[in-house]
Short mmCIF file of C-alpha atoms and ligand atoms in Angstrom, two decimals:
data_model
loop_
_atom_site.label_atom_id
_atom_site.label_comp_id
_atom_site.label_asym_id
_atom_site.label_seq_id
_atom_site.Cartn_x
_atom_site.Cartn_y
_atom_site.Cartn_z
CA MET A 213 -9.56 -26.35 16.64
CA ALA A 214 -10.41 -25.18 13.18
CA SER A 215 -9.14 -21.66 13.72
CA ASN A 216 -5.65 -22.95 14.51
CA LEU A 217 -5.47 -24.20 10.98
CA TYR A 218 -5.46 -20.59 9.87
CA ASP A 219 -2.37 -19.76 11.88
CA ASN A 220 0.13 -21.38 9.59
CA THR A 221 0.81 -21.64 5.93
CA PRO A 222 1.65 -25.22 5.12
CA LEU A 223 3.73 -24.48 2.05
CA GLY A 224 5.36 -21.62 3.90
CA LEU A 225 5.20 -19.36 0.90
CA TYR A 226 5.71 -15.65 1.59
CA ARG A 227 5.30 -16.35 5.25
CA ASN A 228 8.09 -13.94 6.08
CA ARG A 229 6.84 -11.12 3.98
CA PRO A 230 4.75 -9.25 6.55
CA LYS A 231 7.55 -9.68 9.09
CA PHE A 232 10.06 -8.30 6.60
CA LYS A 233 7.89 -5.22 6.15
CA TRP A 234 7.87 -4.55 9.88
CA VAL A 235 11.61 -5.00 10.15
CA ILE A 236 12.16 -2.38 7.43
CA LEU A 237 9.67 -0.05 9.02
CA GLY A 238 11.25 -0.56 12.45
CA VAL A 239 14.76 0.14 11.15
CA SER A 240 13.59 3.29 9.34
CA VAL A 241 11.89 4.57 12.45
CA ALA A 242 14.94 3.75 14.57
CA ILE A 243 17.29 5.53 12.15
CA SER A 244 15.01 8.54 12.04
CA MET A 245 14.65 8.67 15.78
CA ALA A 246 18.37 8.31 16.40
CA SER A 247 19.14 11.06 13.96
CA ALA A 248 16.37 13.25 15.33
CA TYR A 249 17.89 12.79 18.78
CA TYR A 250 21.37 13.61 17.55
CA ILE A 251 20.12 16.65 15.61
CA ASP A 252 18.34 17.79 18.72
CA ILE A 253 21.57 17.71 20.73
CA LEU A 254 23.37 19.48 17.93
CA ALA A 255 20.65 22.12 17.68
CA GLY A 256 20.83 22.64 21.43
CA GLN A 257 24.57 23.29 21.22
CA ILE A 258 24.20 25.69 18.33
CA LYS A 259 21.41 27.47 20.10
CA ALA A 260 23.54 27.90 23.23
CA ARG A 261 26.37 29.22 21.12
CA GLU A 262 24.12 31.68 19.32
CA LYS A 263 22.77 32.91 22.60
CA LYS A 264 26.31 33.38 23.92
CA LEU A 265 27.20 35.42 20.88
CA ILE A 266 24.20 37.70 21.36
CA VAL A 267 25.00 38.14 25.04
CA LEU A 268 28.55 39.01 24.10
CA TYR A 269 27.11 41.43 21.59
CA ALA A 270 24.98 43.08 24.26
CA ASN A 271 27.83 43.22 26.77
CA THR A 272 30.07 44.78 24.17
CA LEU A 273 27.49 47.43 23.47
CA GLU A 274 27.13 48.21 27.15
CA TYR A 275 30.85 48.39 27.59
CA PHE A 276 31.42 50.65 24.63
CA SER A 277 28.69 53.04 25.57
CA ASN A 278 30.72 53.69 28.69
CA GLN A 279 34.01 54.37 26.87
CA GLU A 280 35.45 57.39 25.18
CA ASN A 281 35.76 56.73 21.51
CA ASN A 282 38.81 54.68 20.89
CA ALA A 283 40.01 53.48 17.51
CA ASP A 284 41.60 50.31 18.88
CA LEU A 285 38.42 49.33 20.65
CA ASP A 286 36.38 50.15 17.56
CA PHE A 287 38.27 47.41 15.89
CA ILE A 288 37.23 44.88 18.52
CA PHE A 289 33.67 46.17 18.45
CA ASP A 290 33.46 45.72 14.69
CA GLY A 291 35.07 42.32 15.03
CA ILE A 292 32.32 41.14 17.30
CA ILE A 293 29.42 42.84 15.57
CA LEU A 294 30.54 41.97 12.08
CA SER A 295 31.51 38.42 12.88
CA ASN A 296 27.82 37.64 13.23
CA LYS A 297 26.88 36.70 9.72
CA SER A 298 24.00 34.39 10.46
CA ILE A 299 21.92 35.43 13.45
CA PRO A 300 19.23 37.99 12.59
CA VAL A 301 19.43 40.86 15.10
CA VAL A 302 17.50 44.11 15.59
CA MET A 303 18.54 46.73 18.06
CA THR A 304 15.91 49.18 19.30
CA ASP A 305 15.74 52.13 21.60
CA ASP A 306 13.82 51.82 24.84
CA LEU A 307 10.57 52.61 23.05
CA GLY A 308 11.01 49.80 20.59
CA ASN A 309 12.05 51.88 17.58
CA PRO A 310 14.51 49.99 15.42
CA LEU A 311 17.97 51.54 15.36
CA GLU A 312 20.10 48.97 13.68
CA TYR A 313 19.80 45.47 12.33
CA LYS A 314 21.82 42.67 10.84
CA ASN A 315 21.16 39.59 8.71
CA ILE A 316 17.62 40.49 7.75
CA GLY A 317 17.42 40.21 3.98
CA ALA A 318 13.93 41.66 3.68
CA ALA A 319 15.04 44.84 5.40
CA ASP A 320 18.06 45.14 3.11
CA ARG A 321 15.76 44.91 0.13
CA ALA A 322 13.16 47.39 1.41
CA ALA A 323 12.83 50.34 -1.01
CA THR A 324 12.09 53.10 1.50
CA ALA A 325 13.00 53.84 5.07
CA GLY A 326 9.32 53.47 6.02
CA ALA A 327 9.09 50.06 4.46
CA ARG A 328 12.27 49.01 6.18
CA ARG A 329 10.94 50.14 9.54
CA GLN A 330 7.79 48.11 8.96
CA VAL A 331 9.81 45.01 8.07
CA LEU A 332 11.87 45.42 11.21
CA LEU A 333 8.81 45.91 13.42
CA ASP A 334 7.24 42.74 12.01
CA GLU A 335 10.52 40.95 12.51
CA ILE A 336 10.70 42.09 16.14
CA ARG A 337 7.26 40.64 16.79
CA GLU A 338 8.44 37.30 15.45
CA MET A 339 11.65 37.45 17.41
CA GLU A 340 9.84 38.12 20.66
CA LYS A 341 8.10 34.76 20.29
CA GLU A 342 11.43 32.95 20.13
CA HIS A 343 13.60 34.74 22.68
CA GLU A 344 13.31 37.38 25.32
CA PRO A 345 15.12 40.51 24.09
CA LEU A 346 18.36 41.39 25.86
CA LEU A 347 18.42 44.62 27.78
CA VAL A 348 21.42 46.88 27.21
CA THR A 349 21.94 49.57 29.81
CA LEU A 350 23.80 52.56 28.46
CA ARG A 351 25.99 54.42 30.91
CA ARG A 352 28.24 57.35 30.73
CA GLY A 353 30.69 57.88 33.53
CA GLY A 354 28.79 55.41 35.64
CA ALA A 355 25.41 57.15 35.26
CA VAL A 356 22.64 55.42 33.37
CA THR A 357 21.85 57.37 30.23
CA GLY A 358 19.35 55.09 28.52
CA HIS A 359 18.33 51.62 27.49
CA GLN A 360 18.38 49.64 24.32
CA PHE A 361 16.98 46.25 23.43
CA ILE A 362 18.51 43.56 21.33
CA TYR A 363 16.02 41.28 19.63
CA TYR A 364 17.28 38.19 17.85
CA LYS A 365 16.11 34.91 16.51
CA ASN A 366 17.58 31.58 15.56
CA SER A 367 19.90 31.55 12.58
CA ARG A 368 18.62 30.02 9.35
CA LEU A 369 20.88 27.05 10.01
CA LEU A 370 19.21 26.38 13.33
CA ALA A 371 15.72 26.86 11.88
CA GLN A 372 16.46 24.43 9.07
CA LEU A 373 18.00 21.96 11.44
CA LYS A 374 14.67 21.79 13.26
CA TYR A 375 12.97 20.46 10.14
CA TYR A 376 15.79 18.17 9.18
CA PRO A 377 14.59 15.03 11.04
CA LEU A 378 11.14 15.43 9.50
CA THR A 379 12.60 15.82 6.03
CA GLN A 380 14.81 12.84 6.62
CA PHE A 381 11.89 10.76 7.83
CA LEU A 382 9.94 11.66 4.71
CA VAL A 383 12.85 10.84 2.45
CA ILE A 384 13.40 7.48 4.16
CA GLY A 385 9.65 6.84 3.98
CA ILE A 386 9.42 7.61 0.29
CA PHE A 387 12.53 5.61 -0.43
CA GLY A 388 11.18 2.67 1.57
CA MET A 389 7.88 2.82 -0.26
CA ILE A 390 9.57 2.84 -3.66
CA ALA A 391 11.78 -0.07 -2.60
CA PHE A 392 8.70 -1.97 -1.53
CA LEU A 393 6.78 -1.31 -4.68
CA ALA A 394 9.78 -2.39 -6.72
CA PHE A 395 10.10 -5.54 -4.62
CA ASP A 396 6.41 -6.32 -4.92
CA TYR A 397 6.43 -5.55 -8.59
CA SER A 398 9.33 -7.85 -9.32
CA LYS A 399 7.75 -10.58 -7.23
CA VAL A 400 4.45 -10.26 -9.07
CA ALA A 401 6.27 -10.26 -12.40
CA GLU A 402 8.06 -13.44 -11.38
CA GLN A 403 4.81 -15.10 -10.27
CA ASN A 404 3.19 -14.15 -13.54
CA LYS A 405 5.97 -15.79 -15.46
CA VAL A 406 5.63 -19.01 -13.49
CA TRP A 407 1.86 -19.16 -13.87
CA VAL A 408 1.86 -18.39 -17.55
CA GLY A 409 4.82 -20.63 -18.33
CA LEU A 410 3.51 -23.60 -16.41
CA ALA A 411 0.03 -23.24 -17.89
CA LYS A 412 1.36 -23.00 -21.42
CA GLU A 413 3.60 -25.98 -20.91
CA THR A 414 0.75 -28.07 -19.46
CA ALA A 415 -1.62 -27.20 -22.30
CA HIS A 416 1.10 -28.01 -24.77
CA GLN A 417 1.96 -31.36 -23.18
CA LEU A 418 -1.69 -32.38 -22.97
CA GLY A 419 -2.17 -31.60 -26.64
CA THR A 420 -0.40 -34.59 -28.13
CA PRO A 421 -1.96 -37.45 -26.16
CA LEU A 422 -5.31 -35.70 -26.45
CA SER A 423 -5.38 -35.60 -30.20
CA SER A 424 -4.33 -39.21 -30.26
CA LEU A 425 -7.08 -40.13 -27.77
CA MET A 426 -9.65 -38.32 -29.89
CA ALA A 427 -8.55 -40.27 -32.92
CA TRP A 428 -8.90 -43.48 -30.91
CA VAL A 429 -12.43 -42.59 -29.85
CA GLU A 430 -13.36 -41.92 -33.46
CA TYR A 431 -11.87 -45.23 -34.45
CA LEU A 432 -13.79 -47.10 -31.75
CA LYS A 433 -17.00 -45.36 -32.71
CA SER A 434 -16.64 -46.49 -36.26
CA ASP A 435 -15.92 -50.10 -35.28
CA ALA A 436 -18.96 -52.17 -36.20
CA GLU A 437 -18.74 -54.41 -33.13
CA LEU A 438 -18.08 -51.73 -30.50
CA LYS A 439 -20.33 -49.04 -31.91
CA GLY A 440 -23.10 -48.02 -29.50
CA MET A 441 -21.40 -49.35 -26.39
CA GLU A 442 -21.89 -47.23 -23.30
CA MET A 443 -18.21 -47.36 -22.58
CA ILE A 444 -17.46 -45.36 -25.71
CA ALA A 445 -19.85 -42.59 -24.78
CA GLU A 446 -18.19 -42.40 -21.34
CA LEU A 447 -14.76 -42.39 -22.91
CA GLU A 448 -15.82 -39.58 -25.18
CA LYS A 449 -17.02 -37.55 -22.21
CA ASP A 450 -13.70 -38.03 -20.45
CA VAL A 451 -11.81 -36.93 -23.52
CA GLU A 452 -14.05 -33.90 -23.76
CA ARG A 453 -13.28 -33.10 -20.17
CA LEU A 454 -9.56 -33.43 -20.76
CA ASN A 455 -9.98 -31.13 -23.70
CA MET A 456 -11.65 -28.59 -21.49
CA ILE A 457 -8.80 -28.77 -18.99
CA ALA A 458 -6.26 -28.28 -21.75
CA SER A 459 -8.24 -25.32 -23.04
CA ARG A 460 -8.32 -23.74 -19.57
CA PHE A 461 -4.57 -24.04 -19.26
CA SER A 462 -4.01 -22.57 -22.67
CA HIS A 463 -6.24 -19.63 -21.78
CA ILE A 464 -4.32 -19.02 -18.56
CA GLY A 465 -1.13 -19.10 -20.59
CA SER A 466 -2.20 -16.45 -23.09
CA GLU A 467 -3.80 -13.04 -23.23
CA PRO A 468 -7.44 -13.91 -22.52
CA ILE A 469 -10.18 -12.78 -24.84
CA LEU A 470 -13.21 -11.37 -23.05
CA GLU A 471 -16.62 -11.52 -24.66
CA SER A 472 -19.92 -10.08 -23.61
CA THR A 473 -21.60 -13.17 -22.16
CA ASN A 474 -24.91 -13.95 -20.49
CA VAL A 475 -23.80 -14.61 -16.93
CA TYR A 476 -26.89 -16.52 -15.85
CA ARG A 477 -26.69 -19.03 -18.65
CA LEU A 478 -22.97 -19.54 -18.23
CA VAL A 479 -23.30 -20.21 -14.49
CA GLU A 480 -26.29 -22.45 -15.09
CA ARG A 481 -24.35 -24.51 -17.58
CA THR A 482 -21.35 -24.81 -15.27
CA LEU A 483 -23.58 -25.96 -12.42
CA GLY A 484 -25.06 -28.49 -14.83
CA TYR A 485 -21.63 -30.07 -15.36
CA LEU A 486 -20.81 -29.89 -11.71
CA LYS A 487 -23.96 -31.47 -10.36
CA LYS A 488 -23.15 -34.68 -12.15
CA ARG A 489 -19.85 -34.98 -10.39
CA ILE A 490 -20.73 -34.15 -6.81
CA SER A 491 -22.89 -35.54 -4.06
CA THR A 492 -26.63 -35.36 -4.61
CA ARG A 493 -26.96 -34.14 -1.05
CA VAL A 494 -25.76 -30.71 -2.16
CA GLY A 495 -28.62 -28.53 -3.33
CA PHE A 496 -28.08 -25.66 -5.75
CA THR A 497 -30.17 -22.55 -6.18
CA LEU A 498 -29.47 -19.86 -8.74
CA VAL A 499 -31.19 -16.50 -8.95
CA CYS A 500 -30.67 -13.45 -11.12
CA PHE A 501 -31.80 -9.83 -10.54
CA PRO A 502 -33.41 -7.88 -12.10
CA ASN A 503 -33.65 -10.38 -14.96
CA LYS A 504 -31.78 -13.21 -16.63
CA ASP A 505 -30.35 -11.06 -19.42
CA LEU A 506 -27.38 -9.70 -17.46
CA GLU A 507 -24.20 -9.69 -19.49
CA ALA A 508 -20.58 -9.24 -18.45
CA ASN A 509 -17.24 -9.32 -20.22
CA ILE A 510 -16.07 -12.84 -19.60
CA ASN A 511 -13.62 -15.41 -20.81
CA LYS A 512 -15.84 -18.49 -20.69
CA PRO A 513 -13.38 -21.33 -20.02
CA LEU A 514 -11.63 -19.35 -17.28
CA PHE A 515 -14.82 -18.14 -15.66
CA GLU A 516 -16.25 -21.67 -15.58
CA TRP A 517 -13.09 -22.68 -13.80
CA VAL A 518 -13.72 -19.99 -11.18
CA ILE A 519 -17.30 -21.10 -10.51
CA GLU A 520 -16.19 -24.70 -10.37
CA ASN A 521 -13.41 -23.99 -7.89
CA LEU A 522 -15.65 -21.93 -5.63
CA CYS A 523 -18.37 -24.58 -5.65
CA LYS A 524 -15.92 -27.37 -4.97
CA ASN A 525 -14.53 -25.47 -2.00
CA ALA A 526 -18.10 -24.93 -0.80
CA VAL A 527 -18.84 -28.64 -1.10
CA ASP A 528 -15.67 -29.41 0.89
CA ALA A 529 -16.61 -26.87 3.55
CA MET A 530 -20.05 -28.50 3.90
CA GLY A 531 -18.65 -32.00 4.12
CA GLY A 532 -20.64 -32.95 1.03
CA GLU A 533 -24.03 -31.97 2.39
CA GLY A 534 -25.74 -28.60 2.33
CA LYS A 535 -26.88 -25.78 0.09
CA ILE A 536 -25.09 -23.60 -2.41
CA HIS A 537 -26.87 -20.43 -3.36
CA ILE A 538 -25.71 -18.29 -6.25
CA LYS A 539 -27.08 -14.81 -6.75
CA ILE A 540 -26.32 -12.76 -9.82
CA LEU A 541 -27.26 -9.10 -9.75
CA LYS A 542 -26.71 -5.85 -11.45
CA ALA A 543 -25.09 -3.41 -9.02
CA ASN A 544 -24.10 -0.01 -10.35
CA GLU A 545 -24.07 0.78 -14.01
CA GLY A 546 -21.45 -1.38 -15.68
CA GLN A 547 -21.02 -3.73 -12.72
CA ILE A 548 -22.30 -7.27 -12.23
CA ILE A 549 -22.10 -8.98 -8.87
CA ILE A 550 -22.07 -12.72 -8.30
CA ASP A 551 -22.49 -13.94 -4.72
CA ILE A 552 -21.77 -17.57 -3.96
CA SER A 553 -22.96 -18.69 -0.54
CA ASP A 554 -22.73 -22.02 1.18
CA THR A 555 -23.85 -23.56 4.45
CA GLY A 556 -20.44 -24.92 5.38
CA LYS A 557 -18.13 -24.46 8.33
CA GLY A 558 -17.22 -20.88 7.47
CA ILE A 559 -13.99 -18.93 7.54
CA PRO A 560 -12.68 -16.94 10.53
CA LYS A 561 -12.08 -13.21 9.91
CA SER A 562 -8.32 -13.75 10.11
CA GLY A 563 -8.57 -16.05 7.12
CA PHE A 564 -10.43 -13.69 4.80
CA SER A 565 -7.35 -12.63 2.89
CA LYS A 566 -5.09 -15.54 3.83
CA ILE A 567 -7.16 -18.09 1.96
CA PHE A 568 -6.20 -16.42 -1.32
CA GLN A 569 -2.47 -16.84 -0.69
CA PRO A 570 -0.73 -19.51 -2.71
CA GLY A 571 -0.23 -22.65 -0.65
CA PHE A 572 -2.76 -21.80 2.03
CA THR A 573 -5.00 -24.77 2.78
CA THR A 574 -6.71 -26.28 5.79
CA LYS A 575 -7.28 -29.60 4.04
CA LYS A 576 -5.18 -32.73 4.42
CA ARG A 577 -4.99 -33.20 0.69
CA GLY A 578 -5.28 -29.58 -0.39
CA TRP A 579 -2.82 -27.67 -2.48
CA GLY A 580 -4.08 -24.26 -1.57
CA LEU A 581 -3.93 -23.05 -5.14
CA GLY A 582 -7.63 -23.04 -6.02
CA LEU A 583 -8.45 -19.62 -4.64
CA THR A 584 -5.13 -18.18 -5.81
CA LEU A 585 -6.10 -19.20 -9.30
CA VAL A 586 -9.61 -17.85 -8.84
CA LYS A 587 -8.31 -14.50 -7.67
CA ARG A 588 -5.87 -14.39 -10.51
CA ILE A 589 -8.52 -15.13 -13.10
CA ILE A 590 -10.92 -12.55 -11.71
CA GLU A 591 -8.45 -9.77 -10.98
CA ASN A 592 -5.76 -10.12 -13.63
CA TYR A 593 -7.75 -11.54 -16.51
CA HIS A 594 -11.14 -9.92 -15.92
CA LYS A 595 -10.07 -6.78 -14.03
CA GLY A 596 -12.76 -7.61 -11.49
CA LYS A 597 -12.71 -8.23 -7.74
CA ILE A 598 -13.21 -11.21 -5.48
CA PHE A 599 -13.37 -11.32 -1.71
CA VAL A 600 -15.08 -13.01 1.20
CA LYS A 601 -18.16 -10.92 1.71
CA ARG A 602 -19.36 -12.56 4.87
CA SER A 603 -18.70 -15.61 6.97
CA ASP A 604 -19.87 -16.85 10.32
CA ALA A 605 -18.47 -19.86 12.08
CA ASN A 606 -20.52 -22.92 11.14
CA ARG A 607 -23.00 -20.84 9.20
CA GLY A 608 -21.28 -20.76 5.89
CA ALA A 609 -19.47 -18.24 3.78
CA THR A 610 -20.29 -15.89 0.92
CA PHE A 611 -17.76 -15.09 -1.76
CA ARG A 612 -18.45 -12.04 -3.90
CA ILE A 613 -17.22 -11.54 -7.41
CA SER A 614 -17.70 -8.23 -9.15
CA LEU A 615 -17.24 -7.95 -12.88
CA LYS A 616 -17.46 -5.23 -15.49
CA SER A 617 -20.35 -5.55 -17.84
N1 ADP B 156 -16.49 -21.92 1.04
C1 ADP B 156 -15.54 -22.07 1.96
N2 ADP B 156 -15.87 -22.25 3.26
C2 ADP B 156 -14.90 -22.38 4.20
N3 ADP B 156 -13.59 -22.35 3.95
C3 ADP B 156 -13.20 -22.18 2.67
C4 ADP B 156 -14.14 -22.02 1.62
N4 ADP B 156 -13.46 -21.84 0.45
C5 ADP B 156 -12.14 -21.91 0.78
N5 ADP B 156 -11.98 -22.12 2.10
C6 ADP B 156 -10.69 -22.21 2.82
O1 ADP B 156 -9.67 -21.71 1.98
C7 ADP B 156 -8.62 -22.65 1.87
C8 ADP B 156 -7.95 -22.50 0.53
O2 ADP B 156 -8.77 -22.90 -0.53
P1 ADP B 156 -8.13 -23.27 -1.91
O3 ADP B 156 -7.21 -22.17 -2.33
O4 ADP B 156 -9.20 -23.64 -2.86
O5 ADP B 156 -7.21 -24.50 -1.59
P2 ADP B 156 -7.63 -25.98 -1.18
O6 ADP B 156 -9.05 -26.18 -1.64
O7 ADP B 156 -6.65 -26.83 -1.90
O8 ADP B 156 -7.47 -26.05 0.29
C9 ADP B 156 -9.29 -23.98 2.08
O9 ADP B 156 -8.37 -24.93 2.54
C10 ADP B 156 -10.34 -23.64 3.14
O10 ADP B 156 -9.78 -23.64 4.41
MG1 MG B 157 -9.94 -25.58 -3.46
#
């Protein structure tokens, strides 16, 4: 089945990359969850301890209200009350009027008694949401003389601890993202080096035999006996073609120069070259909206290479027989769109982005580099976009290029 061909990457390049991403994500989530779980246990223990302290506090108050004043016991009382340096506490009378408080910074800072009372009342409302207040029953000689309430809330430590797993998750997330970007960046930088280096080297190596071939052609043309022979014209064409290939490689290997170019005429010319070299059973149509004067910033040799690659793929997909339709149109201001459609076997949805990966091919003798090169030329050298716009099984595919004009 054709779709099975899309399940593997013959050259195996970057096949592990998506997996690698999931592993990292999985480990981060696992670490975060484990620590959230641990923090939760820890928070539970601290909470229990804080509660115990407040209960002790309340019991102490009850006990002392029942005692004659005693200096020794005062010492214990202070020890317990003062040892609480972290849990915010407000003690009120039975009507809810604040009597005393501890560890409430805003109340310490309040300028007037009225302001302080207001702070404490607000605080009590907050505290009620967290914990039920503790009831302290005041007795004297066994008889109940009144009630007090102790309101309290979680210590700052406990409150912060609650947010800790979230903070940690964010930190791990941000760190992971940065690591990924760095990894991607270094990989892209490495790929760039290989592309540029290889292209430069190829252009360079082709240079020498090419200039010698050109000299030979000139020599043959000037030979009285051979002059005018068809063979020489063909030879000249081949040399020209080799020259074009060398020029493409040298453009890939250097900072490309973009020029405002008439897109219609450039595509038309490229199709002209192509038609001669492919089956006559492939029909071409080319249209341009709103008129044929549309211009875009283009590097000619590289852009011709793009059109050629896309058309060759289309011809392959149609098994050498079908229609290629190219539509050039002005989209928004400053944007030119070129749609290349064929009537070939199409691309399954799962292949829409895969086909651009280096080494991905479904052909016996394919290298899977054509579309990688195309994407590179459009995105890196022209700052444009290319993607599969539409494809239906057995009803062809449409590639869309968008360029800046
Ligand atoms: N017009 C198209 N219709 C259907 N499939 C296509 C088309 N263009 C490209 N493909 C798919 O994308 C794959 C990669 O194309 P490409 O990078 O040019 O490498 P190659 O042509 O060497 O296979 C092709 O093998 C083919 O499966
Ligand atoms: Mg190809």
